[in-house]
mmCIF file of C-alpha atoms in Angstrom:
data_model
loop_
_atom_site.group_PDB
_atom_site.id
_atom_site.type_symbol
_atom_site.label_atom_id
_atom_site.label_comp_id
_atom_site.label_asym_id
_atom_site.label_seq_id
_atom_site.Cartn_x
_atom_site.Cartn_y
_atom_site.Cartn_z
ATOM 1 C CA MET F 224 -35.385 4.785 -6.283
ATOM 2 C CA ASP F 225 -38.209 5.211 -8.805
ATOM 3 C CA GLN F 226 -40.140 3.871 -6.200
ATOM 4 C CA ASP F 227 -38.945 6.622 -3.629
ATOM 5 C CA LEU F 228 -39.678 9.032 -6.139
ATOM 6 C CA ASN F 229 -43.204 8.543 -5.832
ATOM 7 C CA ARG F 230 -43.283 8.734 -2.030
ATOM 8 C CA VAL F 231 -41.001 12.024 -1.548
ATOM 9 C CA GLN F 232 -42.475 14.832 -0.124
ATOM 10 C CA LEU F 233 -42.426 17.845 -1.122
ATOM 11 C CA PRO F 234 -43.442 21.177 1.086
ATOM 12 C CA ASN F 235 -46.036 23.115 -0.537
ATOM 13 C CA LEU F 236 -45.770 26.414 -1.086
ATOM 14 C CA ASN F 237 -47.501 29.817 -1.419
ATOM 15 C CA LEU F 238 -46.783 29.576 -5.154
ATOM 16 C CA PRO F 239 -48.658 28.145 -7.774
ATOM 17 C CA PRO F 240 -48.386 24.669 -7.960
ATOM 18 C CA PHE F 241 -46.837 22.685 -10.888
ATOM 19 C CA GLU F 242 -45.375 19.305 -11.522
ATOM 20 C CA PRO F 243 -42.162 18.778 -11.767
ATOM 21 C CA LYS F 244 -39.665 16.378 -13.598
ATOM 22 C CA LEU F 245 -37.970 14.295 -10.646
ATOM 23 C CA GLN F 246 -35.499 12.240 -11.425
ATOM 24 C CA GLU F 247 -32.391 10.315 -9.677
ATOM 25 C CA VAL F 248 -28.716 12.341 -9.827
ATOM 26 C CA ASP F 249 -26.134 10.988 -8.152
ATOM 27 C CA GLY F 250 -27.544 8.946 -6.162
ATOM 28 C CA LYS F 251 -29.661 11.758 -5.115
ATOM 29 C CA LEU F 252 -33.021 13.565 -6.161
ATOM 30 C CA GLY F 253 -32.707 15.200 -8.788
ATOM 31 C CA ILE F 254 -35.010 18.279 -10.313
ATOM 32 C CA PHE F 255 -35.464 19.204 -14.092
ATOM 33 C CA ASP F 256 -34.565 22.765 -14.443
ATOM 34 C CA SER F 257 -36.226 23.976 -17.693
ATOM 35 C CA LEU F 258 -33.936 27.251 -18.263
ATOM 36 C CA ARG F 259 -30.735 25.512 -18.273
ATOM 37 C CA LYS F 260 -32.555 22.139 -19.341
ATOM 38 C CA LYS F 261 -31.202 19.607 -17.502
ATOM 39 C CA TYR F 262 -31.264 17.565 -13.618
ATOM 40 C CA LEU F 263 -29.944 19.850 -10.695
ATOM 41 C CA ILE F 264 -29.797 18.005 -7.077
ATOM 42 C CA LEU F 265 -33.533 18.993 -5.581
ATOM 43 C CA THR F 266 -32.560 21.057 -1.946
ATOM 44 C CA PRO F 267 -35.209 22.667 -0.360
ATOM 45 C CA GLU F 268 -33.533 26.451 -1.953
ATOM 46 C CA GLU F 269 -33.979 24.699 -5.353
ATOM 47 C CA TRP F 270 -37.486 23.723 -5.122
ATOM 48 C CA VAL F 271 -38.075 27.709 -3.912
ATOM 49 C CA ARG F 272 -36.137 28.287 -6.677
ATOM 50 C CA GLN F 273 -38.115 25.812 -9.859
ATOM 51 C CA HIS F 274 -40.979 27.014 -8.352
ATOM 52 C CA TRP F 275 -40.310 30.890 -8.979
ATOM 53 C CA ILE F 276 -39.085 30.015 -12.712
ATOM 54 C CA ASN F 277 -42.300 28.734 -13.492
ATOM 55 C CA PHE F 278 -44.298 31.032 -11.471
ATOM 56 C CA LEU F 279 -42.324 33.768 -13.815
ATOM 57 C CA ILE F 280 -42.857 32.112 -16.701
ATOM 58 C CA HIS F 281 -46.303 30.443 -16.643
ATOM 59 C CA HIS F 282 -48.116 32.661 -14.538
ATOM 60 C CA LEU F 283 -46.776 36.359 -15.068
ATOM 61 C CA ASP F 284 -45.395 36.036 -18.628
ATOM 62 C CA TYR F 285 -41.737 37.043 -18.309
ATOM 63 C CA PRO F 286 -39.878 35.965 -21.043
ATOM 64 C CA LYS F 287 -38.195 32.586 -20.464
ATOM 65 C CA GLY F 288 -34.652 34.479 -22.033
ATOM 66 C CA LEU F 289 -34.562 37.122 -20.131
ATOM 67 C CA ILE F 290 -34.320 34.860 -16.955
ATOM 68 C CA VAL F 291 -30.562 33.935 -15.800
ATOM 69 C CA LEU F 292 -29.771 31.808 -13.014
ATOM 70 C CA GLU F 293 -26.655 31.721 -10.172
ATOM 71 C CA ARG F 294 -25.189 34.499 -11.771
ATOM 72 C CA GLY F 295 -21.284 34.808 -10.168
ATOM 73 C CA LEU F 296 -20.640 38.139 -8.865
ATOM 74 C CA VAL F 297 -17.643 38.775 -6.441
ATOM 75 C CA TYR F 298 -18.109 41.099 -3.004
ATOM 76 C CA ASN F 299 -15.519 41.552 -0.575
ATOM 77 C CA LYS F 300 -13.295 39.313 -2.557
ATOM 78 C CA LEU F 301 -15.959 36.674 -2.461
ATOM 79 C CA GLN F 302 -16.953 34.956 -4.963
ATOM 80 C CA LYS F 303 -21.169 34.487 -4.687
ATOM 81 C CA ARG F 304 -23.612 33.620 -7.095
ATOM 82 C CA THR F 305 -27.134 34.763 -6.809
ATOM 83 C CA ASP F 306 -30.423 33.377 -7.578
ATOM 84 C CA LEU F 307 -32.585 34.874 -10.514
ATOM 85 C CA VAL F 308 -32.033 37.601 -12.250
ATOM 86 C CA VAL F 309 -34.400 39.022 -14.929
ATOM 87 C CA TRP F 310 -33.364 41.612 -17.426
ATOM 88 C CA ASP F 311 -34.966 43.865 -19.691
ATOM 89 C CA LYS F 312 -35.041 43.716 -23.193
ATOM 90 C CA GLU F 313 -32.372 46.791 -23.438
ATOM 91 C CA GLY F 314 -30.263 43.940 -21.628
ATOM 92 C CA LYS F 315 -30.312 45.863 -17.660
ATOM 93 C CA PRO F 316 -31.271 43.975 -14.520
ATOM 94 C CA TYR F 317 -34.510 44.161 -13.908
ATOM 95 C CA LEU F 318 -35.245 42.009 -11.066
ATOM 96 C CA LEU F 319 -33.182 40.320 -8.683
ATOM 97 C CA ILE F 320 -34.985 37.127 -6.540
ATOM 98 C CA GLU F 321 -33.089 35.744 -4.004
ATOM 99 C CA CYS F 322 -34.436 32.396 -2.755
ATOM 100 C CA LYS F 323 -34.201 31.087 0.352
ATOM 101 C CA ALA F 324 -35.355 27.595 1.851
ATOM 102 C CA PRO F 325 -38.721 27.171 3.673
ATOM 103 C CA LYS F 326 -37.308 26.645 6.594
ATOM 104 C CA ILE F 327 -35.429 29.884 6.528
ATOM 105 C CA LYS F 328 -37.042 33.254 8.147
ATOM 106 C CA LEU F 329 -37.097 36.050 5.878
ATOM 107 C CA ASN F 330 -35.470 38.886 8.186
ATOM 108 C CA GLN F 331 -33.282 41.381 8.375
ATOM 109 C CA LYS F 332 -29.972 39.447 7.785
ATOM 110 C CA THR F 333 -31.559 38.026 4.350
ATOM 111 C CA MET F 334 -33.022 41.625 3.262
ATOM 112 C CA GLN F 335 -29.370 42.869 3.641
ATOM 113 C CA GLN F 336 -27.517 39.658 2.001
ATOM 114 C CA ALA F 337 -30.048 40.508 -1.082
ATOM 115 C CA CYS F 338 -29.781 44.313 -0.919
ATOM 116 C CA LEU F 339 -25.863 43.726 -1.228
ATOM 117 C CA TYR F 340 -25.840 41.707 -3.901
ATOM 118 C CA ASN F 341 -28.109 44.315 -5.549
ATOM 119 C CA GLN F 342 -25.177 46.920 -4.617
ATOM 120 C CA LYS F 343 -23.273 44.904 -7.614
ATOM 121 C CA ILE F 344 -26.445 43.926 -10.014
ATOM 122 C CA ASN F 345 -28.830 47.272 -9.385
ATOM 123 C CA ALA F 346 -32.147 45.775 -10.321
ATOM 124 C CA LYS F 347 -35.228 48.035 -9.886
ATOM 125 C CA TYR F 348 -36.756 45.273 -8.214
ATOM 126 C CA LEU F 349 -36.224 42.883 -5.515
ATOM 127 C CA ILE F 350 -37.340 39.656 -4.187
ATOM 128 C CA ILE F 351 -36.413 37.355 -1.419
ATOM 129 C CA THR F 352 -38.301 34.922 -0.671
ATOM 130 C CA ASN F 353 -38.457 31.499 1.187
ATOM 131 C CA GLY F 354 -41.652 30.089 -0.935
ATOM 132 C CA LEU F 355 -43.668 30.535 1.711
ATOM 133 C CA ASN F 356 -43.020 34.519 2.112
ATOM 134 C CA HIS F 357 -41.942 36.967 -0.458
ATOM 135 C CA LEU F 358 -40.817 40.193 0.369
ATOM 136 C CA CYS F 359 -40.993 42.571 -2.901
ATOM 137 C CA LEU F 360 -39.341 45.654 -2.908
ATOM 138 C CA SER F 361 -38.634 48.541 -5.554
ATOM 139 C CA TRP F 362 -36.042 50.496 -5.786
ATOM 140 C CA ASP F 363 -37.140 54.297 -4.861
ATOM 141 C CA GLU F 364 -34.693 57.042 -6.597
ATOM 142 C CA GLY F 365 -36.158 59.681 -4.670
ATOM 143 C CA SER F 366 -35.141 58.565 -1.033
ATOM 144 C CA GLY F 367 -32.335 56.267 -2.861
ATOM 145 C CA LYS F 368 -33.521 52.979 -1.268
ATOM 146 C CA PHE F 369 -36.037 50.124 -1.645
ATOM 147 C CA GLN F 370 -39.968 50.384 -0.859
ATOM 148 C CA GLN F 371 -41.967 47.282 0.021
ATOM 149 C CA ILE F 372 -44.465 47.072 -2.660
ATOM 150 C CA LYS F 373 -47.801 44.832 -2.007
ATOM 151 C CA THR F 374 -47.474 43.224 -5.591
ATOM 152 C CA PHE F 375 -45.372 41.733 -8.147
ATOM 153 C CA PRO F 376 -43.656 43.618 -10.518
ATOM 154 C CA GLU F 377 -44.805 43.270 -14.342
ATOM 155 C CA PRO F 378 -42.736 41.498 -16.937
ATOM 156 C CA PRO F 379 -40.268 43.893 -18.256
ATOM 157 C CA LYS F 380 -41.021 46.247 -21.136
#
């Protein structure tokens, strides 16, 4: 397996590259999650999520301690999980990031899923991403809707 790690072709994403730690986990390729400090099975969605974690911390200066992975929530009596949630320093949800695999198109369905999750979380910002395309939204109190924005949100104050 170690020789296979050197030959793994992972897709380039529209995020800054980084050098992930990869190793075998239960016979599958794993990637080190710096937040949970453990190896996770490397799925296409996990590849996107780990890039976002790296981007938030090392390029946008988000505090590592404010980022939470896979927070559970219940929607329509079903247990769901958010991909990434960033909290502000007062402990309120600031940014919800919904990660999809690079092959998944960002469309109305993916946007609705993220918005439904956010109804429970109430983050001010929402990012829907497949690693190649990123849709950034900001909650507009006046209209009671999300509005698309052109830049990534600044780290929480």
